[in-house]
Short mmCIF file of C-alpha atoms in Angstrom, two decimals:
data_model
loop_
_atom_site.label_atom_id
_atom_site.label_comp_id
_atom_site.label_asym_id
_atom_site.label_seq_id
_atom_site.Cartn_x
_atom_site.Cartn_y
_atom_site.Cartn_z
CA UNK A 1071 -11.35 14.13 6.42
CA UNK A 1072 -10.06 12.85 9.72
CA UNK A 1073 -10.04 13.99 13.31
CA UNK A 1074 -8.28 17.35 13.41
CA UNK A 1075 -8.94 18.16 9.74
CA UNK A 1076 -10.49 21.51 8.84
CA UNK A 1077 -13.23 19.59 7.05
CA UNK A 1078 -15.48 20.14 10.10
CA UNK A 1079 -15.46 23.89 9.34
CA UNK A 1080 -17.10 23.33 5.95
CA UNK A 1081 -20.83 22.76 6.28
CA UNK A 1082 -23.30 21.36 3.80
CA UNK A 1083 -26.85 22.59 3.22
CA UNK A 1084 -28.15 20.04 5.70
CA UNK A 1085 -25.78 21.18 8.44
CA UNK A 1086 -23.52 18.12 8.27
CA UNK A 1087 -19.82 18.05 7.42
CA UNK A 1088 -18.71 17.93 3.81
CA UNK A 1089 -16.99 14.54 3.57
CA UNK A 1090 -14.74 15.11 0.54
CA UNK A 1091 -11.62 16.98 1.56
CA UNK A 1092 -7.96 16.41 0.69
CA UNK A 1093 -6.53 18.68 3.38
CA UNK A 1094 -4.27 16.62 5.66
CA UNK A 1095 -4.76 16.73 9.39
CA UNK A 1096 -2.05 18.42 11.44
CA UNK A 1097 -0.76 14.98 12.47
CA UNK A 1098 -0.69 13.73 8.86
CA UNK A 1099 1.11 16.86 7.71
CA UNK A 1100 3.73 16.46 10.44
CA UNK A 1101 4.10 12.74 9.70
CA UNK A 1102 4.78 13.40 6.00
CA UNK A 1103 7.31 16.11 6.86
CA UNK A 1104 9.16 13.94 9.38
CA UNK A 1105 9.18 10.97 7.00
CA UNK A 1106 10.49 13.15 4.18
CA UNK A 1107 13.25 14.57 6.38
CA UNK A 1108 14.24 11.04 7.39
CA UNK A 1109 14.30 9.93 3.75
CA UNK A 1110 16.29 12.96 2.63
CA UNK A 1111 18.79 13.15 5.49
CA UNK A 1112 19.24 9.51 6.55
CA UNK A 1113 18.19 7.25 3.65
CA UNK A 1114 19.29 8.96 0.44
CA UNK A 1115 22.91 9.62 1.45
CA UNK A 1116 23.55 5.87 1.88
CA UNK A 1117 21.08 4.41 -0.65
CA UNK A 1118 23.57 3.90 -3.48
CA UNK A 1119 26.14 2.26 -1.20
CA UNK A 1120 23.72 -0.30 0.22
CA UNK A 1121 22.35 -0.96 -3.26
CA UNK A 1122 25.79 -1.71 -4.67
CA UNK A 1123 26.94 -3.85 -1.72
CA UNK A 1124 23.55 -5.56 -1.25
CA UNK A 1125 23.95 -5.28 2.51
CA UNK A 1126 21.14 -5.02 5.02
CA UNK A 1127 20.89 -1.42 6.32
CA UNK A 1128 21.01 -2.07 10.06
CA UNK A 1129 22.20 1.48 10.96
CA UNK A 1130 19.28 3.00 9.05
CA UNK A 1131 16.85 0.72 10.89
CA UNK A 1132 18.38 1.79 14.20
CA UNK A 1133 17.83 5.44 13.28
CA UNK A 1134 14.28 4.64 12.13
CA UNK A 1135 13.64 3.02 15.50
CA UNK A 1136 15.06 6.01 17.37
CA UNK A 1137 12.74 8.34 15.41
CA UNK A 1138 9.72 6.12 16.06
CA UNK A 1139 9.36 4.69 12.54
CA UNK A 1140 10.23 1.09 13.49
CA UNK A 1141 7.70 -0.02 16.09
CA UNK A 1142 4.55 -2.15 16.12
CA UNK A 1143 2.62 0.62 17.89
CA UNK A 1144 3.58 3.10 15.14
CA UNK A 1145 2.18 0.92 12.36
CA UNK A 1146 -0.92 -0.10 14.30
CA UNK A 1147 -1.56 3.60 14.91
CA UNK A 1148 -1.25 4.42 11.20
CA UNK A 1149 -3.44 1.48 10.22
CA UNK A 1150 -6.05 2.74 12.69
CA UNK A 1151 -6.29 6.18 11.05
CA UNK A 1152 -10.00 6.51 10.15
CA UNK A 1153 -9.17 8.43 6.96
CA UNK A 1154 -6.82 5.66 5.77
CA UNK A 1155 -4.30 8.23 4.52
CA UNK A 1156 -1.55 8.23 7.15
CA UNK A 1157 0.06 4.98 6.04
CA UNK A 1158 0.22 5.71 2.28
CA UNK A 1159 1.52 9.22 3.00
CA UNK A 1160 4.30 7.77 5.14
CA UNK A 1161 5.09 5.05 2.58
CA UNK A 1162 5.40 7.49 -0.31
CA UNK A 1163 7.87 9.71 1.54
CA UNK A 1164 9.99 6.81 2.80
CA UNK A 1165 10.22 5.16 -0.62
CA UNK A 1166 10.99 8.52 -2.21
CA UNK A 1167 14.27 8.04 -0.36
CA UNK A 1168 15.03 4.44 -1.41
CA UNK A 1169 12.79 1.47 -2.15
CA UNK A 1170 15.30 -1.14 -0.98
CA UNK A 1171 15.89 0.53 2.37
CA UNK A 1172 12.19 1.32 2.59
CA UNK A 1173 11.33 -2.36 2.26
CA UNK A 1174 13.84 -3.21 4.98
CA UNK A 1175 12.13 -0.70 7.28
CA UNK A 1176 8.51 -1.71 6.62
CA UNK A 1177 8.84 -5.45 6.00
CA UNK A 1178 7.94 -6.37 9.60
CA UNK A 1179 4.77 -4.31 9.21
CA UNK A 1180 3.55 -6.73 6.50
CA UNK A 1181 3.96 -9.63 8.91
CA UNK A 1182 2.33 -7.58 11.66
CA UNK A 1183 -0.65 -6.87 9.39
CA UNK A 1184 -1.13 -10.60 8.77
CA UNK A 1185 -0.84 -11.33 12.50
CA UNK A 1186 -3.34 -8.58 13.28
CA UNK A 1187 -5.93 -10.01 10.88
CA UNK A 1188 -5.64 -13.61 12.07
CA UNK A 1189 -4.35 -13.66 15.65
CA UNK A 1190 -6.12 -13.62 18.98
CA UNK A 1191 -5.49 -10.58 21.21
CA UNK A 1192 -3.18 -12.69 23.37
CA UNK A 1193 -1.15 -13.78 20.34
CA UNK A 1194 -0.96 -10.20 19.09
CA UNK A 1195 0.44 -9.03 22.41
CA UNK A 1196 2.95 -11.88 22.46
CA UNK A 1197 4.28 -11.66 18.91
CA UNK A 1198 3.96 -8.01 17.81
CA UNK A 1199 6.94 -6.85 19.92
CA UNK A 1200 9.02 -9.74 18.53
CA UNK A 1201 8.52 -8.38 15.00
CA UNK A 1202 10.42 -5.15 15.69
CA UNK A 1203 12.33 -5.35 18.97
CA UNK A 1204 13.53 -2.10 20.55
CA UNK A 1205 16.23 0.46 19.72
CA UNK A 1206 19.57 -1.22 20.36
CA UNK A 1207 17.96 -4.66 20.18
CA UNK A 1208 16.20 -4.69 16.83
CA UNK A 1209 14.33 -7.72 15.53
CA UNK A 1210 12.94 -8.69 12.12
CA UNK A 1211 9.77 -10.33 10.85
CA UNK A 1212 8.91 -12.06 7.57
CA UNK A 1213 5.65 -12.92 5.82
CA UNK A 1214 6.15 -16.23 4.01
CA UNK A 1215 3.38 -16.81 1.46
CA UNK A 1216 4.81 -17.03 -2.07
CA UNK A 1217 6.12 -20.34 -3.42
CA UNK A 1218 8.13 -21.33 -6.53
CA UNK A 1219 5.12 -22.97 -8.19
CA UNK A 1220 2.57 -20.46 -6.96
CA UNK A 1221 3.85 -16.93 -7.35
CA UNK A 1222 0.76 -14.75 -7.58
CA UNK A 1223 -1.53 -17.81 -7.51
CA UNK A 1224 -2.22 -18.15 -3.79
CA UNK A 1225 -4.70 -20.94 -4.57
CA UNK A 1226 -1.80 -23.15 -5.66
CA UNK A 1227 0.19 -23.11 -2.41
CA UNK A 1228 1.71 -26.48 -1.54
CA UNK A 1229 3.21 -25.91 1.90
CA UNK A 1230 1.28 -28.10 4.33
CA UNK A 1231 0.73 -28.23 8.07
CA UNK A 1232 -0.52 -31.34 9.90
CA UNK A 1233 -1.41 -32.00 13.51
CA UNK A 1234 0.89 -34.14 15.61
CA UNK A 1235 -0.49 -34.28 19.13
CA UNK A 1236 -0.61 -30.72 20.43
CA UNK A 1237 1.90 -29.54 17.81
CA UNK A 1238 1.86 -28.77 14.10
CA UNK A 1239 4.39 -30.09 11.58
CA UNK A 1240 5.03 -27.81 8.58
CA UNK A 1241 6.65 -28.90 5.32
CA UNK A 1242 7.10 -26.77 2.23
CA UNK A 1243 9.10 -24.43 0.03
CA UNK A 1244 8.84 -20.63 0.10
CA UNK A 1245 10.28 -18.17 -2.40
CA UNK A 1246 10.88 -14.39 -2.60
CA UNK A 1247 10.47 -13.96 1.15
CA UNK A 1248 11.48 -10.57 2.54
CA UNK A 1249 13.68 -11.08 5.66
CA UNK A 1250 13.33 -14.82 5.08
CA UNK A 1251 15.77 -16.88 7.13
CA UNK A 1252 17.13 -13.92 9.11
CA UNK A 1253 13.84 -12.92 10.76
CA UNK A 1254 13.06 -13.53 14.42
CA UNK A 1255 9.43 -14.20 13.46
CA UNK A 1256 8.19 -15.91 10.29
CA UNK A 1257 4.45 -15.81 9.55
CA UNK A 1258 3.96 -18.87 7.35
CA UNK A 1259 0.90 -19.64 5.24
CA UNK A 1260 0.18 -23.38 4.93
CA UNK A 1261 -2.58 -25.72 3.78
CA UNK A 1262 -4.17 -27.61 6.68
CA UNK A 1263 -6.93 -29.34 4.69
CA UNK A 1264 -5.91 -30.28 1.15
CA UNK A 1265 -9.46 -31.26 0.19
CA UNK A 1266 -10.51 -27.64 0.70
CA UNK A 1267 -7.67 -26.17 -1.38
CA UNK A 1268 -7.22 -22.45 -0.88
CA UNK A 1269 -10.10 -22.41 1.62
CA UNK A 1270 -8.16 -24.78 3.87
CA UNK A 1271 -5.19 -22.49 4.63
CA UNK A 1272 -3.95 -21.16 7.96
CA UNK A 1273 -1.19 -18.91 9.27
CA UNK A 1274 1.49 -20.06 11.72
CA UNK A 1275 4.26 -18.37 13.66
CA UNK A 1276 7.64 -20.00 13.06
CA UNK A 1277 10.38 -18.40 15.16
CA UNK A 1278 13.79 -17.93 13.59
CA UNK A 1279 16.16 -20.77 14.37
CA UNK A 1280 13.42 -23.40 14.57
CA UNK A 1281 14.88 -26.77 13.49
CA UNK A 1282 13.91 -27.56 9.89
CA UNK A 1283 13.58 -23.89 8.86
CA UNK A 1284 16.46 -23.33 6.45
CA UNK A 1285 17.45 -20.45 4.20
CA UNK A 1286 18.43 -22.03 0.89
CA UNK A 1287 19.91 -18.81 -0.48
CA UNK A 1288 19.73 -15.05 -0.44
CA UNK A 1289 18.41 -13.93 -3.83
CA UNK A 1290 20.54 -11.73 -6.11
CA UNK A 1291 18.01 -9.17 -7.34
CA UNK A 1292 17.83 -6.58 -10.09
CA UNK A 1293 16.66 -3.82 -7.75
CA UNK A 1294 15.67 -3.08 -4.15
CA UNK A 1295 19.00 -4.65 -3.30
CA UNK A 1296 19.28 -3.21 0.23
CA UNK A 1297 16.40 -5.45 1.32
CA UNK A 1298 16.98 -9.11 2.15
CA UNK A 1299 14.98 -11.57 0.03
CA UNK A 1300 15.42 -15.33 0.31
CA UNK A 1301 14.37 -18.81 -0.65
CA UNK A 1302 13.26 -20.98 2.30
CA UNK A 1303 12.74 -24.68 2.92
CA UNK A 1304 10.61 -26.00 5.77
CA UNK A 1305 11.29 -29.65 6.52
CA UNK A 1306 9.44 -31.18 9.45
CA UNK A 1307 9.23 -27.83 11.21
CA UNK A 1308 7.51 -28.43 14.56
CA UNK A 1309 5.66 -25.56 16.24
CA UNK A 1310 3.36 -25.68 19.28
CA UNK A 1311 -0.39 -25.43 18.85
CA UNK A 1312 -0.31 -21.94 20.35
CA UNK A 1313 1.53 -20.77 17.21
CA UNK A 1314 -1.55 -21.34 15.04
CA UNK A 1315 -2.83 -17.80 14.59
CA UNK A 1316 -6.40 -17.49 15.77
CA UNK A 1317 -6.31 -20.82 17.60
CA UNK A 1318 -7.78 -24.24 16.96
CA UNK A 1319 -11.41 -23.35 17.62
CA UNK A 1320 -11.39 -20.49 15.12
CA UNK A 1321 -9.69 -22.72 12.53
CA UNK A 1322 -12.27 -25.47 12.93
CA UNK A 1323 -15.08 -22.96 12.51
CA UNK A 1324 -13.44 -21.58 9.36
CA UNK A 1325 -12.95 -25.06 7.90
CA UNK A 1326 -16.55 -26.02 8.66
CA UNK A 1327 -17.81 -22.99 6.77
CA UNK A 1328 -15.46 -23.82 3.90
CA UNK A 1329 -16.83 -27.37 3.69
CA UNK A 1330 -20.37 -25.99 3.52
CA UNK A 1331 -19.31 -23.75 0.67
CA UNK A 1332 -17.75 -26.67 -1.19
CA UNK A 1333 -20.75 -28.92 -0.62
CA UNK A 1334 -23.08 -26.14 -1.74
CA UNK A 1335 -20.92 -25.58 -4.83
CA UNK A 1336 -20.76 -21.88 -3.94
CA UNK A 1337 -17.93 -19.73 -5.28
CA UNK A 1338 -15.64 -18.49 -2.54
CA UNK A 1339 -12.62 -16.28 -3.05
CA UNK A 1340 -9.30 -16.81 -1.34
CA UNK A 1341 -8.96 -15.11 2.04
CA UNK A 1342 -5.37 -14.33 1.15
CA UNK A 1343 -6.48 -12.66 -2.09
CA UNK A 1344 -8.85 -10.52 -0.04
CA UNK A 1345 -5.99 -9.53 2.21
CA UNK A 1346 -3.88 -8.61 -0.80
CA UNK A 1347 -6.67 -6.41 -2.16
CA UNK A 1348 -6.58 -4.37 1.05
CA UNK A 1349 -2.77 -4.18 1.30
CA UNK A 1350 -2.18 -3.33 -2.36
CA UNK A 1351 -2.74 0.42 -1.78
CA UNK A 1352 0.26 0.35 0.55
CA UNK A 1353 2.41 -1.16 -2.19
CA UNK A 1354 0.99 1.39 -4.62
CA UNK A 1355 2.13 4.19 -2.31
CA UNK A 1356 5.64 2.75 -2.33
CA UNK A 1357 5.70 2.79 -6.14
CA UNK A 1358 4.47 6.39 -6.07
CA UNK A 1359 7.48 7.36 -3.98
CA UNK A 1360 9.83 5.99 -6.64
CA UNK A 1361 7.87 7.62 -9.46
CA UNK A 1362 7.83 10.99 -7.75
CA UNK A 1363 11.55 10.86 -7.04
CA UNK A 1364 12.31 10.15 -10.70
CA UNK A 1365 9.95 12.84 -12.01
CA UNK A 1366 11.40 15.50 -9.70
CA UNK A 1367 14.96 14.57 -10.63
CA UNK A 1368 14.28 14.51 -14.37
CA UNK A 1369 12.44 17.83 -14.22
CA UNK A 1370 15.25 19.52 -12.32
CA UNK A 1371 17.76 18.14 -14.82
CA UNK A 1372 15.69 19.31 -17.79
CA UNK A 1373 15.45 22.81 -16.29
CA UNK A 1374 19.22 23.08 -15.90
CA UNK A 1375 20.55 21.17 -18.91
CA UNK A 1376 20.94 23.41 -21.94
CA UNK A 1377 21.08 22.34 -25.56
CA UNK A 1378 20.93 24.52 -28.66
CA UNK A 1379 20.98 27.62 -26.46
CA UNK A 1380 18.03 26.87 -24.15
CA UNK A 1381 16.99 24.54 -21.30
CA UNK A 1382 15.88 21.23 -22.78
CA UNK A 1383 12.54 21.44 -20.95
CA UNK A 1384 11.63 24.19 -23.45
CA UNK A 1385 11.40 21.41 -26.05
CA UNK A 1386 7.97 19.82 -26.21
CA UNK A 1387 9.60 16.45 -26.84
CA UNK A 1388 11.02 16.68 -23.31
CA UNK A 1389 8.25 18.61 -21.55
CA UNK A 1390 5.14 16.82 -22.82
CA UNK A 1391 6.13 13.29 -21.65
CA UNK A 1392 6.94 14.73 -18.21
CA UNK A 1393 3.54 16.45 -18.16
CA UNK A 1394 1.83 13.14 -18.96
CA UNK A 1395 3.75 11.41 -16.19
CA UNK A 1396 2.90 14.12 -13.65
CA UNK A 1397 -0.76 13.60 -14.54
CA UNK A 1398 -0.43 9.82 -14.23
CA UNK A 1399 1.29 10.05 -10.84
CA UNK A 1400 -1.39 12.32 -9.40
CA UNK A 1401 -4.15 10.08 -10.80
CA UNK A 1402 -2.50 6.99 -9.28
CA UNK A 1403 -2.17 8.77 -5.93
CA UNK A 1404 -5.89 9.56 -5.89
CA UNK A 1405 -6.70 5.92 -6.69
CA UNK A 1406 -4.36 4.87 -3.87
CA UNK A 1407 -5.88 7.25 -1.35
CA UNK A 1408 -9.39 6.13 -2.32
CA UNK A 1409 -8.50 2.46 -1.85
CA UNK A 1410 -6.79 3.24 1.48
CA UNK A 1411 -9.86 5.13 2.64
CA UNK A 1412 -12.06 2.22 1.61
CA UNK A 1413 -9.92 -0.24 3.58
CA UNK A 1414 -10.02 2.01 6.66
CA UNK A 1415 -13.77 2.58 6.53
CA UNK A 1416 -14.76 -0.96 5.61
CA UNK A 1417 -16.13 -0.17 2.14
CA UNK A 1418 -16.02 -3.47 0.17
CA UNK A 1419 -13.59 -3.78 -2.73
CA UNK A 1420 -16.26 -4.86 -5.21
CA UNK A 1421 -14.75 -3.27 -8.31
CA UNK A 1422 -11.10 -4.17 -7.82
CA UNK A 1423 -10.26 -0.74 -6.38
CA UNK A 1424 -7.19 -2.02 -4.53
CA UNK A 1425 -5.86 -3.60 -7.71
CA UNK A 1426 -6.60 -0.44 -9.66
CA UNK A 1427 -4.38 1.58 -7.34
CA UNK A 1428 -1.53 -0.93 -7.49
CA UNK A 1429 -1.74 -1.32 -11.26
CA UNK A 1430 -1.80 2.41 -11.92
CA UNK A 1431 1.01 3.25 -9.49
CA UNK A 1432 3.36 0.45 -10.47
CA UNK A 1433 2.96 1.03 -14.20
CA UNK A 1434 3.48 4.79 -13.91
CA UNK A 1435 6.57 4.19 -11.75
CA UNK A 1436 8.15 2.09 -14.51
CA UNK A 1437 7.22 4.63 -17.19
CA UNK A 1438 8.51 7.55 -15.13
CA UNK A 1439 11.87 6.01 -14.29
CA UNK A 1440 12.37 4.97 -17.92
CA UNK A 1441 11.54 8.48 -19.09
CA UNK A 1442 13.92 9.95 -16.50
CA UNK A 1443 16.76 7.92 -18.03
CA UNK A 1444 15.73 8.99 -21.53
CA UNK A 1445 15.55 12.65 -20.48
CA UNK A 1446 19.07 12.51 -19.09
CA UNK A 1447 20.47 10.54 -22.03
CA UNK A 1448 23.85 8.97 -21.33
CA UNK A 1449 23.96 10.48 -17.85
CA UNK A 1450 20.81 8.57 -16.95
CA UNK A 1451 22.41 5.28 -17.93
CA UNK A 1452 25.38 5.49 -15.57
CA UNK A 1453 25.54 5.31 -11.79
CA UNK A 1454 26.64 8.94 -11.45
CA UNK A 1455 22.92 9.69 -11.06
CA UNK A 1456 20.26 7.68 -9.17
CA UNK A 1457 17.72 7.31 -11.99
CA UNK A 1458 19.13 3.98 -13.21
CA UNK A 1459 18.72 2.61 -9.68
CA UNK A 1460 15.14 3.86 -9.49
CA UNK A 1461 14.48 2.19 -12.85
CA UNK A 1462 15.69 -1.13 -11.45
CA UNK A 1463 13.73 -0.63 -8.23
CA UNK A 1464 10.48 0.30 -9.96
CA UNK A 1465 10.26 -2.91 -11.97
CA UNK A 1466 9.61 -4.92 -8.82
CA UNK A 1467 6.26 -3.19 -8.39
CA UNK A 1468 4.74 -4.63 -11.57
CA UNK A 1469 5.60 -8.10 -10.19
CA UNK A 1470 5.23 -8.53 -6.43
CA UNK A 1471 1.96 -8.37 -4.47
CA UNK A 1472 0.39 -9.62 -7.69
CA UNK A 1473 1.72 -8.95 -11.18
CA UNK A 1474 0.14 -6.33 -13.41
CA UNK A 1475 -1.54 -9.19 -15.25
CA UNK A 1476 -3.07 -10.43 -12.00
CA UNK A 1477 -4.32 -6.91 -11.22
CA UNK A 1478 -6.05 -6.82 -14.60
CA UNK A 1479 -7.61 -10.22 -13.93
CA UNK A 1480 -8.97 -9.00 -10.58
CA UNK A 1481 -10.33 -5.80 -12.11
CA UNK A 1482 -11.84 -7.50 -15.15
CA UNK A 1483 -13.44 -10.20 -12.98
CA UNK A 1484 -14.92 -7.45 -10.82
CA UNK A 1485 -16.23 -5.73 -13.94
CA UNK A 1486 -17.86 -8.95 -15.09
CA UNK A 1487 -19.42 -9.53 -11.69
CA UNK A 1488 -20.69 -5.94 -11.55
CA UNK A 1489 -22.41 -6.46 -14.95
CA UNK A 1490 -22.88 -2.77 -15.71
CA UNK A 1491 -23.23 -1.68 -12.09
CA UNK A 1492 -22.71 2.10 -11.69
CA UNK A 1493 -19.62 3.62 -10.01
CA UNK A 1494 -18.80 3.37 -6.31
CA UNK A 1495 -20.35 6.68 -5.27
CA UNK A 1496 -23.81 5.43 -6.30
CA UNK A 1497 -23.63 2.73 -3.61
CA UNK A 1498 -22.06 4.65 -0.73
CA UNK A 1499 -24.30 5.63 2.18
CA UNK A 1500 -25.04 9.34 1.71
CA UNK A 1501 -24.29 11.96 4.36
CA UNK A 1502 -26.06 15.21 5.21
CA UNK A 1503 -29.38 13.87 6.47
CA UNK A 1504 -32.95 14.37 5.22
CA UNK A 1505 -32.68 18.17 4.93
CA UNK A 1506 -29.69 17.84 2.61
CA UNK A 1507 -31.64 15.43 0.41
CA UNK A 1508 -34.39 18.04 0.03
CA UNK A 1509 -32.42 21.30 -0.08
CA UNK A 1510 -28.88 20.22 -0.96
CA UNK A 1511 -27.13 21.61 -4.02
CA UNK A 1512 -28.70 20.43 -7.27
CA UNK A 1513 -32.01 19.36 -5.72
CA UNK A 1514 -35.27 20.36 -7.50
CA UNK A 1515 -36.46 22.31 -4.45
CA UNK A 1516 -33.29 24.37 -4.30
CA UNK A 1517 -33.44 25.06 -8.04
CA UNK A 1518 -37.09 26.11 -7.74
CA UNK A 1519 -36.31 28.47 -4.88
CA UNK A 1520 -33.53 30.08 -6.91
CA UNK A 1521 -35.74 30.41 -9.98
CA UNK A 1522 -38.54 31.98 -7.95
CA UNK A 1523 -36.13 34.41 -6.28
CA UNK A 1524 -34.74 35.54 -9.63
CA UNK A 1525 -38.22 35.99 -11.06
CA UNK A 1526 -39.18 38.23 -8.13
CA UNK A 1527 -35.91 40.21 -7.99
CA UNK A 1528 -37.59 43.48 -9.01
CA UNK A 1529 -40.35 43.12 -6.40
CA UNK A 1530 -38.30 41.99 -3.40
CA UNK A 1531 -36.40 44.48 -1.21
CA UNK A 1532 -32.65 44.42 -1.83
CA UNK A 1533 -31.69 43.27 1.72
CA UNK A 1534 -33.97 40.22 1.47
CA UNK A 1535 -32.76 39.44 -2.05
CA UNK A 1536 -29.17 39.69 -0.86
CA UNK A 1537 -29.88 37.21 1.92
CA UNK A 1538 -31.39 34.74 -0.55
CA UNK A 1539 -28.40 35.01 -2.87
CA UNK A 1540 -26.05 34.51 0.09
CA UNK A 1541 -27.72 31.19 0.83
CA UNK A 1542 -27.50 30.04 -2.80
CA UNK A 1543 -23.98 31.18 -3.67
CA UNK A 1544 -20.98 28.81 -3.56
CA UNK A 1545 -19.15 28.61 -0.23
CA UNK A 1546 -16.29 31.03 0.37
CA UNK A 1547 -12.76 29.65 0.05
#
């Protein structure tokens, strides 16, 4: 699938590589193992304590930095994986440990992703290191998009930015901001042209401590309590023109195109919504980590807990729901990996594939954690076991990065726009070359050759017949 994968050893009839392969590369395999060890040995032992005290897990971040998991170069490297699978594999393992601590670790990566999509190379070099810092001198970053009135509706953002000489003045109200108010770098989304609505938005860097940037309160959350989430006010926040991501010339070009779209009465989606569609697989992978943790724990409990003289997993009432959830988790993972691969390879999200992955993963996470509590009965309801925490953590994933209802809107809109269009694989550029099109498996020519060979089996010498069958048989495992 990616560089280093054994996929290159599997050849198609046309001589080209077979492109569908789920074998991880050596680097991906090692990444998942190291992330799992970190989650098991560093994160899980302290997860309950940080959840109960709602304190930011600075020591865990320091250890993450020392192991290379808290660095802009690490996340840019994962994002650059041509298979798209490294980042979701890492996310699933980390969040298997704890979603709250996981969010604290990866939150700067969300800001970094926004900077990477909008910034100039010079801005990227200047601000990426400020999002993470270095071991012993850690820094934080925040992505400030959501607002009290907007929520999932990014077209309804009311924070504004206006020019004042060479500077920009930002005013607005942000809500549910991870690392908000304590971050060294805030990436703030604001409307610069109100006549253009959602098309007239831009991203700005607002350093922590800038006058007018105030944390109203730290939010008291149901779950993911080790991560810091806040309400922010921006009142007359002045930032230099260099803090406009992408620069003035790029903004003017974007606004000019937006005005043409408005004047031409053409439909244009929100750029932020497009960004969400590509980042939703990462959130889906986080939900998968929670779901997997709960399923494993409930299964182990059901194997060991005896009732009426036998392990409770021998009862279909216990075993069948777990089987359904295992199926749902694996299906959601495949949707997540497909969407991640699409984002990495530039395949357009025309059918809501990013939303599909997030919807499936978040919903199965809630179902799995609820079933884990039910499987354990009273023990699942108390803090002696972690399943009640995972239940609280999982609920976030049907809400943030677009609620489940928003995901269904995106998917249903895509269905309507497709108007009966066939599945994705019909539109993808085929591999294998001209020879594969003529002699690949299932082609008329290949079928005719096989039929002719079988018809002549009594008249063809055995060695030649054996060679023909060798060509036609399925590949060896």
